[in-house]
Coordinates of C-alpha atoms in Angstrom, one line a residue:
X920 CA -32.4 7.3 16.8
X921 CA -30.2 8.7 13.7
X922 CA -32.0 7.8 10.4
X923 CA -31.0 9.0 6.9
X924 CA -33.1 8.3 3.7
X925 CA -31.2 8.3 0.6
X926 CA -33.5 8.1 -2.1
X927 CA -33.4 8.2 -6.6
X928 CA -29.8 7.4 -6.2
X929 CA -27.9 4.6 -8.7
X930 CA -26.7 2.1 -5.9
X931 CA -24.3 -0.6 -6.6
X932 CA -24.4 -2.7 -3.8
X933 CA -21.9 -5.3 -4.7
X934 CA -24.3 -8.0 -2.8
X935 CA -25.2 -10.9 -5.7
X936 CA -28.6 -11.5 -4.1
X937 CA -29.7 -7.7 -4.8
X938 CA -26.9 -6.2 -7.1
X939 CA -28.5 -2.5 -7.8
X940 CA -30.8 -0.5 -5.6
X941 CA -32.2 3.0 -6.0
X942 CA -33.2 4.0 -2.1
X943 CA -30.9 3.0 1.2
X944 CA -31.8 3.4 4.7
X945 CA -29.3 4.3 7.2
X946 CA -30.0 3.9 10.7
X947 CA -27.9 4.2 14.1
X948 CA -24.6 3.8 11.6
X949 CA -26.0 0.8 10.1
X950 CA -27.7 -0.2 7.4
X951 CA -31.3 -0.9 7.7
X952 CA -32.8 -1.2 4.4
X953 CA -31.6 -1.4 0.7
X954 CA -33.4 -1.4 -2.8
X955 CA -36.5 0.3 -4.4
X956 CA -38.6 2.8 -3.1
X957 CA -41.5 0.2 -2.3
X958 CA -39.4 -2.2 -0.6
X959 CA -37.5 0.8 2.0
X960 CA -40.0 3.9 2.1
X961 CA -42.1 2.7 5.1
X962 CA -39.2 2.4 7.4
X963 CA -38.2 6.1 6.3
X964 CA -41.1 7.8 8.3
X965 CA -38.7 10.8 10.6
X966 CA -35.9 10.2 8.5
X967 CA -33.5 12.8 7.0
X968 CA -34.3 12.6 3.4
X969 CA -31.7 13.3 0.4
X970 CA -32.2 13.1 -3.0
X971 CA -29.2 12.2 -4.6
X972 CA -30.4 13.5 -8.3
X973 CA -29.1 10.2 -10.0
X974 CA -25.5 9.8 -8.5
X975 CA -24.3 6.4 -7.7
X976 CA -23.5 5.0 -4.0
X977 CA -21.2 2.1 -3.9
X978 CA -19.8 0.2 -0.6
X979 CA -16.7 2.4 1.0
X980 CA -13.2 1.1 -0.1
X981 CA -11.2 -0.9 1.6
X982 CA -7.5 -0.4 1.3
X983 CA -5.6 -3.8 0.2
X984 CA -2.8 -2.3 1.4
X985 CA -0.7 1.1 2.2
X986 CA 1.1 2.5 4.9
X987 CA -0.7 5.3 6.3
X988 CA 1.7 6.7 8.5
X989 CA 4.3 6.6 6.5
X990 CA 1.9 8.7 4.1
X991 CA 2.0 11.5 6.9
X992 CA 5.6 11.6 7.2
X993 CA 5.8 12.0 3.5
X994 CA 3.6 15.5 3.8
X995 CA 6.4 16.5 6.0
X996 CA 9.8 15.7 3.8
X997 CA 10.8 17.0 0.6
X998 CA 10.3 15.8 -2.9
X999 CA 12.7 14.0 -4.9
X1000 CA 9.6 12.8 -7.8
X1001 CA 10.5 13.3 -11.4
X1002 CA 7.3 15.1 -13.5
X1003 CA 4.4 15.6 -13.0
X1004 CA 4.8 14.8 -9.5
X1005 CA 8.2 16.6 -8.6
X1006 CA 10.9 18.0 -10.6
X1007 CA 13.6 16.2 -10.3
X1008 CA 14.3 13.8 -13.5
X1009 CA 18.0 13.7 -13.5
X1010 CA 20.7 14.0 -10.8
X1011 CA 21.4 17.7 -11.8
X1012 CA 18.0 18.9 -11.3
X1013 CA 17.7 16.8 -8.4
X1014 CA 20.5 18.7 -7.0
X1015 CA 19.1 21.9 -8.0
X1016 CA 15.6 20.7 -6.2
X1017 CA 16.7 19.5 -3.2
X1018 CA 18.9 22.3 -2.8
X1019 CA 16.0 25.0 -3.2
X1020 CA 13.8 22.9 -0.8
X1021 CA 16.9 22.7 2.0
X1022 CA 17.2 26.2 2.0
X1023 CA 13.5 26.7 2.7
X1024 CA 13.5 23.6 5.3
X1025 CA 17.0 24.9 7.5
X1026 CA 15.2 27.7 9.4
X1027 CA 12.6 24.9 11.2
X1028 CA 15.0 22.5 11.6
X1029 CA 15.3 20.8 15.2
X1030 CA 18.3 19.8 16.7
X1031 CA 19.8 16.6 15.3
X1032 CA 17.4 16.3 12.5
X1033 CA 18.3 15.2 9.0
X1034 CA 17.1 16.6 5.9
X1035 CA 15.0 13.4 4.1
X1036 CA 13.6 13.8 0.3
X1037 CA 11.7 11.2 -0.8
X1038 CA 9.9 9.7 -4.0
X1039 CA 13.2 9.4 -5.5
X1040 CA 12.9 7.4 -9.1
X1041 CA 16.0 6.9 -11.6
X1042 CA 14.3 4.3 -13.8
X1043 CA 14.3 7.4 -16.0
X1044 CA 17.7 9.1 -15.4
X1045 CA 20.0 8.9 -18.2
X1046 CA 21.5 5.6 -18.0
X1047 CA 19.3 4.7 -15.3
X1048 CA 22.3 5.6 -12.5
X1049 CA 21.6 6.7 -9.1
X1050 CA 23.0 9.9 -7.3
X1051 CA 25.7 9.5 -5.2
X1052 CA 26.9 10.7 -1.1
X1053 CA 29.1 13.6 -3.4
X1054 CA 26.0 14.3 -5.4
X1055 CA 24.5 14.8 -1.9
X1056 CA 27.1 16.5 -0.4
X1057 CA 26.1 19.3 -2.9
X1058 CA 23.3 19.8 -0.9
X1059 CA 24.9 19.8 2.6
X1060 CA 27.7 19.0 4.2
X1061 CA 26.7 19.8 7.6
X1062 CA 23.9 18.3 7.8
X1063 CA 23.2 14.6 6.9
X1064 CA 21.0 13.8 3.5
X1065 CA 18.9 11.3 3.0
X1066 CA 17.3 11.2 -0.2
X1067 CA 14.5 7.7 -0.3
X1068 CA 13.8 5.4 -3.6
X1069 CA 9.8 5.6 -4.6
X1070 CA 8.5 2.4 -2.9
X1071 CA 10.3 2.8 0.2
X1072 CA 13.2 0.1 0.0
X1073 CA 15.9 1.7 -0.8
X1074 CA 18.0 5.1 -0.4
X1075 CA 20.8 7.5 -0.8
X1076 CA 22.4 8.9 2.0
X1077 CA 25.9 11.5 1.8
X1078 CA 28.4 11.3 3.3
X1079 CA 27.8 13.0 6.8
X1080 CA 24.8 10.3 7.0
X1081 CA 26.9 7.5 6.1
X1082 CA 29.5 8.6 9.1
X1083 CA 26.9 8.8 11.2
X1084 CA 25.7 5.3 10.6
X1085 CA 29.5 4.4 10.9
X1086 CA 30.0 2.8 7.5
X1087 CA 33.1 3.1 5.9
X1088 CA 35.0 1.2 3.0
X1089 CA 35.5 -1.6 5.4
X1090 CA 31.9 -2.2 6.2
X1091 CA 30.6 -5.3 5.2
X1092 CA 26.9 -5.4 4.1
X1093 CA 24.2 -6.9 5.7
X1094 CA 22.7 -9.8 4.1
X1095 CA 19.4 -9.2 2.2
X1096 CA 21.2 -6.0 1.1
X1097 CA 23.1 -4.3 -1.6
X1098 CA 25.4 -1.7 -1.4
X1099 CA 27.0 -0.8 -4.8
X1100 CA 30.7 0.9 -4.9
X1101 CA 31.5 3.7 -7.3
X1102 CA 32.4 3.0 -10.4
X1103 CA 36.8 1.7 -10.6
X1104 CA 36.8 1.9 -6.5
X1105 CA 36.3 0.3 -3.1
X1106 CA 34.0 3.3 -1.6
X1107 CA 30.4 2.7 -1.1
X1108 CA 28.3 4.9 -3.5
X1109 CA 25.5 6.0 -0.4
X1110 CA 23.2 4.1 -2.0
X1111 CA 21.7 1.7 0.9
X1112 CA 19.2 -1.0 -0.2
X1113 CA 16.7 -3.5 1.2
X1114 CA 18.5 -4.8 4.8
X1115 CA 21.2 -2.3 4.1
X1116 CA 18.7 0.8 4.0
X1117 CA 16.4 -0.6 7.0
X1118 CA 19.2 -1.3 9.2
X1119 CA 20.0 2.7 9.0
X1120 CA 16.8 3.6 8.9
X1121 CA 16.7 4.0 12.6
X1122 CA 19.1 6.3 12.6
X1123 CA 17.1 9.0 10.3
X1124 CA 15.5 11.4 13.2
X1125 CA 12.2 12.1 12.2
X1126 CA 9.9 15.4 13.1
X1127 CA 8.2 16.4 16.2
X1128 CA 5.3 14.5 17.7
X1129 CA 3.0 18.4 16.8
X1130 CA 3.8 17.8 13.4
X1131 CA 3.2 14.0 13.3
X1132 CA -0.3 14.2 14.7
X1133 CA -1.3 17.3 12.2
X1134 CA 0.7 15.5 9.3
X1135 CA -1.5 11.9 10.5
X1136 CA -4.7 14.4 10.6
X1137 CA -3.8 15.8 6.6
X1138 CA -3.2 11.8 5.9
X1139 CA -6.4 10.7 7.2
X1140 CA -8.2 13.9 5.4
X1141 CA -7.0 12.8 2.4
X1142 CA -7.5 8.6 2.4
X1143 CA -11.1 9.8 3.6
X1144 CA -11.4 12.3 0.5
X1145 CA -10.8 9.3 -2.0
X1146 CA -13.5 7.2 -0.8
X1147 CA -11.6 4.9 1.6
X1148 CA -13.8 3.6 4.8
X1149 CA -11.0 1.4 5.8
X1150 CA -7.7 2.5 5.5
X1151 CA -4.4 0.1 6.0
X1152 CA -1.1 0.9 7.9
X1153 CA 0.8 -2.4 6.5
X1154 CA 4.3 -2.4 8.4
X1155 CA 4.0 -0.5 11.5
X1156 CA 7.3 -0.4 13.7
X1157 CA 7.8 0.6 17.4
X1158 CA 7.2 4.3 16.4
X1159 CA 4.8 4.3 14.5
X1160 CA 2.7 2.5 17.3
X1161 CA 2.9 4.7 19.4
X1162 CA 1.8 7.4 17.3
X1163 CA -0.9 5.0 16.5
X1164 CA -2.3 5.0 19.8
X1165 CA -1.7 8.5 20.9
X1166 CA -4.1 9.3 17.4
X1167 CA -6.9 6.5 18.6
X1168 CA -6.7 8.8 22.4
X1169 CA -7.0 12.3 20.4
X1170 CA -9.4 10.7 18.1
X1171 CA -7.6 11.3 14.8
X1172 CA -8.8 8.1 13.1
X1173 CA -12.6 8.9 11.4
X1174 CA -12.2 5.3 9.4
X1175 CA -11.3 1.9 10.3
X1176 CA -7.3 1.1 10.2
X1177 CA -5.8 -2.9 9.8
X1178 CA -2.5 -2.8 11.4
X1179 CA 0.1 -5.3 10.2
X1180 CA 3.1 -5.3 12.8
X1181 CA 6.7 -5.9 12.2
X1182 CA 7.6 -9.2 13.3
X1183 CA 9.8 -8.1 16.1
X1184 CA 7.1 -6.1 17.4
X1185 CA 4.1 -8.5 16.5
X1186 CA 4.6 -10.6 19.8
X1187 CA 3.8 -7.5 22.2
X1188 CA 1.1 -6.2 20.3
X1189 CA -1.0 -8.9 19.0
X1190 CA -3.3 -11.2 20.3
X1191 CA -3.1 -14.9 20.5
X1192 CA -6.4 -15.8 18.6
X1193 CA -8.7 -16.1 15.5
X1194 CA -7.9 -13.0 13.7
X1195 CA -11.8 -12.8 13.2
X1196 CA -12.1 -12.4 16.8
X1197 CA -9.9 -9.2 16.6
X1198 CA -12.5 -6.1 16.4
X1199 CA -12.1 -2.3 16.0
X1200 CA -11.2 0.1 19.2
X1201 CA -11.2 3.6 18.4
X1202 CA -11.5 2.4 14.6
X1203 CA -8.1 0.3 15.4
X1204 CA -7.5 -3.3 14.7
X1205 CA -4.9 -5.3 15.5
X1206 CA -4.6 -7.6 12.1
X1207 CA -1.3 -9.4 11.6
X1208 CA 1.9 -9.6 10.7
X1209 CA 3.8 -8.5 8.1
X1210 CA 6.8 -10.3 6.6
X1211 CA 9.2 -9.3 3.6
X1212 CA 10.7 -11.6 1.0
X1213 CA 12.5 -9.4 -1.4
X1214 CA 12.4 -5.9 -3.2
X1215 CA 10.2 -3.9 -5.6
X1216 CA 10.1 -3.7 -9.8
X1217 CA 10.6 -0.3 -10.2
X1218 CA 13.3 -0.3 -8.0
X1219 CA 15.2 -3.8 -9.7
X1220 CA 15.7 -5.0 -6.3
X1221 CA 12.5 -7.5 -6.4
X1222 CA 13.8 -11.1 -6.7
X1223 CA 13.1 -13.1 -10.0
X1224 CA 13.8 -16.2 -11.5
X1225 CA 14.9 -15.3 -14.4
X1226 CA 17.6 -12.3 -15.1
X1227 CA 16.3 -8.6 -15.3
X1228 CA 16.3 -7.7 -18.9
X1229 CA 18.9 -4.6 -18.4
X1230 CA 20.8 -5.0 -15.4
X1231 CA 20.6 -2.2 -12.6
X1232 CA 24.1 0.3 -13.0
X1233 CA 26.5 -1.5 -10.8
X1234 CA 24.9 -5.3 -11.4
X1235 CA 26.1 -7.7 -13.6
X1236 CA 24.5 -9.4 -16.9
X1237 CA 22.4 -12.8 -15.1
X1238 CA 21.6 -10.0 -12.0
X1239 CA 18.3 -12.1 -10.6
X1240 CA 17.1 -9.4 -7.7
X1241 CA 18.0 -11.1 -4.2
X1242 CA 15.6 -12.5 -1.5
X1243 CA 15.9 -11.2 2.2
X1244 CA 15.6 -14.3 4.0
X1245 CA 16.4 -17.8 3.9
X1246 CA 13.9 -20.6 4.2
X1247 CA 14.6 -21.8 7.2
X1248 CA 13.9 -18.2 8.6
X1249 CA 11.0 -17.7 6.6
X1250 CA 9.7 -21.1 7.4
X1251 CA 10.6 -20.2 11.2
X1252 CA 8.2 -16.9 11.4
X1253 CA 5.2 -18.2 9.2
X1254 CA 5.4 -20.7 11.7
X1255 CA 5.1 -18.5 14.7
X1256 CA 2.5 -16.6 12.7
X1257 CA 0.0 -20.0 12.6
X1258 CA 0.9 -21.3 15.9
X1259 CA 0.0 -17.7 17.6
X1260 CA -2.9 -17.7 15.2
X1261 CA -1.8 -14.7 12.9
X1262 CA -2.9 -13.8 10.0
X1263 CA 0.2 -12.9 7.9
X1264 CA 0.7 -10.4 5.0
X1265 CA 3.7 -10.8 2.7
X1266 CA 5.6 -8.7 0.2
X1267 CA 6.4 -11.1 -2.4
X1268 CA 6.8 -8.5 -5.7
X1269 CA 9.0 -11.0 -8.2
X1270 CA 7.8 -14.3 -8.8
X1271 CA 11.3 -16.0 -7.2
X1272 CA 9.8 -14.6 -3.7
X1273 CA 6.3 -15.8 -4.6
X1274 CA 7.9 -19.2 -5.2
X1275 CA 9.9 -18.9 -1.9
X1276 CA 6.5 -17.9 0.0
X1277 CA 4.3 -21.0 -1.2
X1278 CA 6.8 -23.0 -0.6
X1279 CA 7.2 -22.1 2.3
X1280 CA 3.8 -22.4 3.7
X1281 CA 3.5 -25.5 2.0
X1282 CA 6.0 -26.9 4.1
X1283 CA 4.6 -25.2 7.5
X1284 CA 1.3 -26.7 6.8
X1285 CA 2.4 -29.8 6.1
X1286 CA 3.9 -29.6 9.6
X1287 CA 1.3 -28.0 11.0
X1288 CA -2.2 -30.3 9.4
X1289 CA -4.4 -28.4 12.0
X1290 CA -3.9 -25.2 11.7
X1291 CA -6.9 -22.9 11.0
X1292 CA -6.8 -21.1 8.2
X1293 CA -5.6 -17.6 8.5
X1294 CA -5.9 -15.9 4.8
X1295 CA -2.7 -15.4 4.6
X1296 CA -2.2 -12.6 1.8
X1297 CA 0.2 -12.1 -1.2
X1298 CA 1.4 -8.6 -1.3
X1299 CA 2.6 -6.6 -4.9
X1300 CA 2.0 -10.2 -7.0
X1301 CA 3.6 -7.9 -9.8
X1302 CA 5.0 -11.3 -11.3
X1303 CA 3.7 -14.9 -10.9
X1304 CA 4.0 -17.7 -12.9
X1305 CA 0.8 -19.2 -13.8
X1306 CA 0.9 -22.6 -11.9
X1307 CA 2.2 -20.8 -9.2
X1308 CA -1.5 -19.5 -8.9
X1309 CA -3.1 -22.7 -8.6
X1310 CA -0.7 -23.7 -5.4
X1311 CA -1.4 -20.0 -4.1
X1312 CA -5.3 -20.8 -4.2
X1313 CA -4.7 -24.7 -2.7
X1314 CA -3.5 -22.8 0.4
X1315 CA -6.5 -20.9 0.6
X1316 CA -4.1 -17.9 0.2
X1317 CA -5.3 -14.4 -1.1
X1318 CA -3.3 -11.6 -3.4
X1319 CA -3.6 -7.8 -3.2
X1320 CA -2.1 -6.5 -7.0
X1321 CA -0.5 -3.3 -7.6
X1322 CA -1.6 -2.6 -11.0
X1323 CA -0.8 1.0 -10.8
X1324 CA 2.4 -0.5 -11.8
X1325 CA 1.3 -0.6 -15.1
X1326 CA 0.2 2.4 -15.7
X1327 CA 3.1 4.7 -13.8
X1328 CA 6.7 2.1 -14.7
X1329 CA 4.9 -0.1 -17.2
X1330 CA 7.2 1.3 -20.2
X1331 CA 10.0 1.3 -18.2
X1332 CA 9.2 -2.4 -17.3
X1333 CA 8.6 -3.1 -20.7
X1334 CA 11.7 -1.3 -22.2
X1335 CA 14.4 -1.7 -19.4
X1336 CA 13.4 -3.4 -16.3
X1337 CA 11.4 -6.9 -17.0
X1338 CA 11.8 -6.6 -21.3
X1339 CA 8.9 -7.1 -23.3
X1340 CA 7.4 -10.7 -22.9
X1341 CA 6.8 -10.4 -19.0
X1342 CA 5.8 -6.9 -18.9
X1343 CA 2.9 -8.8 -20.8
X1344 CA 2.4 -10.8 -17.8
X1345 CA 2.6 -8.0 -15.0
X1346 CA -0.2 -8.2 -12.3
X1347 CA -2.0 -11.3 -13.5
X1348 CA -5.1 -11.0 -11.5
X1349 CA -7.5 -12.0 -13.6
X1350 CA -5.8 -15.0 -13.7
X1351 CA -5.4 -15.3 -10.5
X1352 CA -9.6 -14.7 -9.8
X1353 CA -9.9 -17.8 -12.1
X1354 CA -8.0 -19.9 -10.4
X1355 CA -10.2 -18.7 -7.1
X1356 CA -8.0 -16.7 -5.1
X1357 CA -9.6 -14.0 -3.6
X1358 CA -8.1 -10.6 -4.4
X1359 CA -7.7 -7.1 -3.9
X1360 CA -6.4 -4.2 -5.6
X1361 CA -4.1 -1.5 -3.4
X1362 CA -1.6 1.4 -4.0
X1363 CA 1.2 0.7 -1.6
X1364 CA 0.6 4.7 -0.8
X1365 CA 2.8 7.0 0.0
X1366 CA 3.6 4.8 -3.2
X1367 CA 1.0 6.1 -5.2
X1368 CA -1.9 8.5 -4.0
X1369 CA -4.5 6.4 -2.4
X1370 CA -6.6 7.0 -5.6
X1371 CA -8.7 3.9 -5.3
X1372 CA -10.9 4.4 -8.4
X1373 CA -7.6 5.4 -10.7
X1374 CA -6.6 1.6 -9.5
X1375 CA -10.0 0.1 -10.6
X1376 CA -9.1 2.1 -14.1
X1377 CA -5.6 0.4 -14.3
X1378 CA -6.8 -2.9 -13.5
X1379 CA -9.9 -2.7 -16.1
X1380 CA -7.5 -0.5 -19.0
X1381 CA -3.9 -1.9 -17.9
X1382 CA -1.9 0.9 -20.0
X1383 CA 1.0 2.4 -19.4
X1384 CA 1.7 6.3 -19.9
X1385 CA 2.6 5.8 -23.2
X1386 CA -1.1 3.9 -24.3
X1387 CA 0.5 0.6 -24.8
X1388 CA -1.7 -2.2 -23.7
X1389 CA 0.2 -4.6 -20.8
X1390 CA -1.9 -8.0 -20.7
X1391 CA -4.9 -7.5 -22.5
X1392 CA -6.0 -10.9 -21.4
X1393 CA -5.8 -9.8 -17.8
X1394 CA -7.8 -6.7 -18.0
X1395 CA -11.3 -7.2 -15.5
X1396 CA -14.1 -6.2 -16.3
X1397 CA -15.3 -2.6 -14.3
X1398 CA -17.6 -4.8 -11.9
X1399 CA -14.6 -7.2 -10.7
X1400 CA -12.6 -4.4 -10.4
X1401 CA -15.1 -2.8 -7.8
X1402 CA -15.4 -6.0 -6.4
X1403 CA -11.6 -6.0 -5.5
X1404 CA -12.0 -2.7 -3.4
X1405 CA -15.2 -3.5 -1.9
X1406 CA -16.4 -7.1 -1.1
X1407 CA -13.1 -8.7 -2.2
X1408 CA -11.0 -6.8 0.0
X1409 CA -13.2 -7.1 3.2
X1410 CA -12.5 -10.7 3.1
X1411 CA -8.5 -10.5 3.2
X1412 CA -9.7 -8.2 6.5
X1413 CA -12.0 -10.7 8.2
X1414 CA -14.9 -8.5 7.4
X1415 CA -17.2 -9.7 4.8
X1416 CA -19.6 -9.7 7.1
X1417 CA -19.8 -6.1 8.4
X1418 CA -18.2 -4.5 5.4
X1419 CA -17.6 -4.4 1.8
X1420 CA -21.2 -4.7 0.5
X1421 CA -24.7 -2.7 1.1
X1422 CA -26.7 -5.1 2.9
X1423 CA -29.2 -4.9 6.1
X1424 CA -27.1 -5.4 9.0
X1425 CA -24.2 -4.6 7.7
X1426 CA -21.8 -0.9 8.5
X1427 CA -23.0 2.3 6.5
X1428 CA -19.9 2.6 4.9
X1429 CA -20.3 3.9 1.6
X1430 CA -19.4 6.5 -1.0
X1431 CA -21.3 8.9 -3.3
X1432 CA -20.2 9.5 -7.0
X1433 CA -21.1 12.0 -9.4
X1434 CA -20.7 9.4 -11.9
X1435 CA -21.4 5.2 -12.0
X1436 CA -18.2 3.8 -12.9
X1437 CA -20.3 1.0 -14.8
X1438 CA -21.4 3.8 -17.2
X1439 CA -18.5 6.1 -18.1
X1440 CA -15.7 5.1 -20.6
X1441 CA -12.8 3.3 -18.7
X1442 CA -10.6 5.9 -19.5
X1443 CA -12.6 8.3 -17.2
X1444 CA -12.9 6.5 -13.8
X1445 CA -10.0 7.2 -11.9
X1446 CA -11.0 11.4 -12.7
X1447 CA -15.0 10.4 -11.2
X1448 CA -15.5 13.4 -8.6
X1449 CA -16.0 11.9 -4.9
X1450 CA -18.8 13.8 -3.5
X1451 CA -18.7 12.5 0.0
X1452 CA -17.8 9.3 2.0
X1453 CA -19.5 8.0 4.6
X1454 CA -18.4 6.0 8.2
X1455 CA -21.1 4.4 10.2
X1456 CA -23.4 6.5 8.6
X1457 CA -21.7 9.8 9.5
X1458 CA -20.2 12.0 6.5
X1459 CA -16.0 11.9 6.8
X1460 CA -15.3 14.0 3.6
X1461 CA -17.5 16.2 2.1
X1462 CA -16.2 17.6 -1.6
X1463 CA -16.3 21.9 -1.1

């Protein structure tokens, strides 16, 4: 029998009946006993004893969404970020980048590969424009360039990659997509988005399987050194599945991992039952589906009701964003999702896509009176209207925000991209926890870094880089913050019951602060040190 006795520690449990706790009992990965010393040091006779000197324990994080292999391929490509992150903040210094990084990338190169930057942001660039295939070219011409938009939805490719896809002046664009010409001409520019980028994507070869799995291994490593128990990979393709299961054979998963499938490949993986009947094999679960309805903010491809306030370069005044689907084929796969019984997890980022997804569901459900309720969750939420949230709650619907927003495009959003009076209303989750929806807080990493506490601290602070103040009204408090990564979170996962909260019974998942982020200014909680996180009461990352 493993027992562990943590003892004079700060515990916040994020259970109501027993909110704080200064001892916790682990035993056989579980946890056996929670609160003072009176109450859990007679079942600690044999156990391994650790004083924690005062740091805090809270419940392990669960991820309300990311895509964690696409995190690993990121460690493998180069970097097209602007400052801090990368160095590329206009197209010259892009060039100049990407060019530096080629030349240090050519030697390993395997046959057929292309040479793939991602990260790519021109929110900034002088007159917001986007690089072009000549721009590209400048890099290579004898190998194709792809060079991907931050978020994932959109990319530049040169030339060579656009010949290799076989587009040409005459190729019409798929719908969902956008692919803007060059300025006074009929040639494509090489920027691919939304339908138009995934429908190339296929043709990008990717690296080796060796460098997968090690690249999975530095992905997991680093989820694990943030805190996170319960990781997410929210769109997985054919791919990426079976790099999922060769890693649960070799063992590379040391947390839990929710899978939400594409839909064309949601019919051969999942099974056909009550999502709370799907459990963890090899820390895999087999979760839902995952649909998209339009674009993302940063990128001005998310779909709105109301006119972006500075058009994207080659858009017109009145440009709205676009959805991907129609309702009938919307309707159409969120009905296969409730008649196979799958939960289903949708990227709705403007509040025109919002609008498209309740109604939507209303109209399935209305067709469908005896369907069980499946949780269905809300992705991005970056703009809702506010009696949109009431409908969203009537469906027993959930919402995982992205208030990182805020804090890394919130100026740009409030300059450029949404104007002043709706960058006021970005990410409106306390709203949406008083109208009763259940929510959770997420990065959309390779987005972001999976930085869970620097997302509590832009949910609690909601400030931009600048220091301005986006939605003071919306700001939660520190402990609903906590309670969207913990608790909150393990209900959009069908596991409030086994995770989420330090309770007898329930997984010894948990992490150890130095600091309680109850206790330290706002300002300071995305910088608390993690000291170690625990998995079924084993330590997964363990600060040097």
């Amino acid at each position: 029998m493993s027992r562990i006795f943590f003892y004079n520690a700060d515990i916040l449990t994020m259970d109501p009946t027993r909110p704080q706790a200064s001892t916790l009992l682990i035993e056989n990965g579980r946890i056996a006993a929670v609160g003072g010393n009176h109450a859990v040091l007679p079942g600690a006779r044999s156990a391994q004893c650790v004083n924690l000197q005062g740091r805090t324990i809270l419940p392990g994080f669960l991820d309300g969404h990311s895509h964690l292999v696409s995190n690993s391929y990121e460690l493998l490509f180069a970097n097209a970020a602007p400052a801090p992150r990368g160095e590329c903040d206009d197209i010259p210094s892009l060039v100049v980048s990407l060019q530096k990084q080629f030349s240090a990338w050519l030697p390993t190169r395997r046959k057929g590969q292309w040479f793939v930057a991602v990260g790519l942001e021109t929110g900034a660039f002088p007159g917001g424009v986007a690089p072009s295939k000549y721009d590209l070219d400048r890099i290579s011409k004898e190998v194709p360039v792809a060079v991907v938009f931050a978020g994932g939805h959109a990319a530049v490719f040169s030339s060579l990659a656009l010949s290799l896809c076989g587009i040409t002046r005459r190729t019409r664009c798929p719908a969902g997509g956008a692919m803007p010409k060059l300025p006074v001409s009929d040639e494509y520019s090489g920027v691919l988005q939304e339908n138009a980028f995934f429908a190339q994507s296929a043709h990008i070869k990717t690296p080796g399987l060796s460098s997968m799995l090690n690249a999975l291994k530095a992905s997991v490593a680093e989820y694990a050194s943030y805190g996170i128990t319960t990781a997410q990979d929210a769109h997985v393709m054919p791919d990426d599945w079976k790099l999922i299961r060769l890693a649960q054979f070799l063992h590379i998963f040391r947390f839990d991992v929710d899978l939400y499938f594409d839909p064309a490949l949601a019919g051969e993986a999942l099974p056909r039952r009550d999502p709370a009947q799907n459990g963890y094999r090899r820390h895999v679960r087999l979760a839902g589906c995952r649909l998209f309805l339009d674009g993302t903010i940063q990128g001005r491809t998310a779909w709105l009701s109301e006119p972006y306030y500075t058009p994207p370069a080659g858009h017109a005044e009145g440009y709205c964003g676009t959805g991907i689907f129609t309702d009938d084929a919307v309707m159409q796969q969120l009905e296969t999702c409730l008649r196979n019984r799958w939960q289903v997890s949708v990227h709705a980022s403007g509040d025109a896509a919002a609008e498209q997804l309740i109604r939507c569901y209303e109209a399935v459900l209305q067709r469908n009176p005896d369907a069980p309720p499946l949780r269905p969750i809300a992705l991005h939420c970056q703009v809702l209207r506010p009696g949109q949230l009431a409908r969203m709650a009537a469906l027993g619907m959930g919402a995982s925000f992205f208030c990182d927003q805020i804090w890394f495009w919130g100026d740009a959003d409030n300059a450029a991209t949404l104007g002043p009076a709706r960058a006021q209303a970005l990410c409106p989750v306390k709203g949406a926890l008083d109208a009763g929806i259940p929510c959770s807080l997420h990065q959309d990493t390779p987005v972001v870094p999976p930085n869970v506490l620097l997302a509590v601290q832009n949910a609690v602070l909601r400030k931009t880089k600048s220091g301005r103040v986006l939605g003071a009204d919306q700001r939660l408090t520190v402990q609903q913050a906590l309670e969207c990564v913990t608790i909150r979170s393990a209900w959009q996962l069908f596991q409030e019951h086994d995770k989420g909260s330090l309770a007898p019974g329930k997984r010894a998942d948990f992490v150890i602060l130095a600091q309680n982020p109850l206790k330290v200014p706002p300002e300071e909680i995305g910088r608390i040190p993690i000291l170690a996180t625990f998995k079924d009461g084993k330590p997964i990352f363990e600060a040097p």
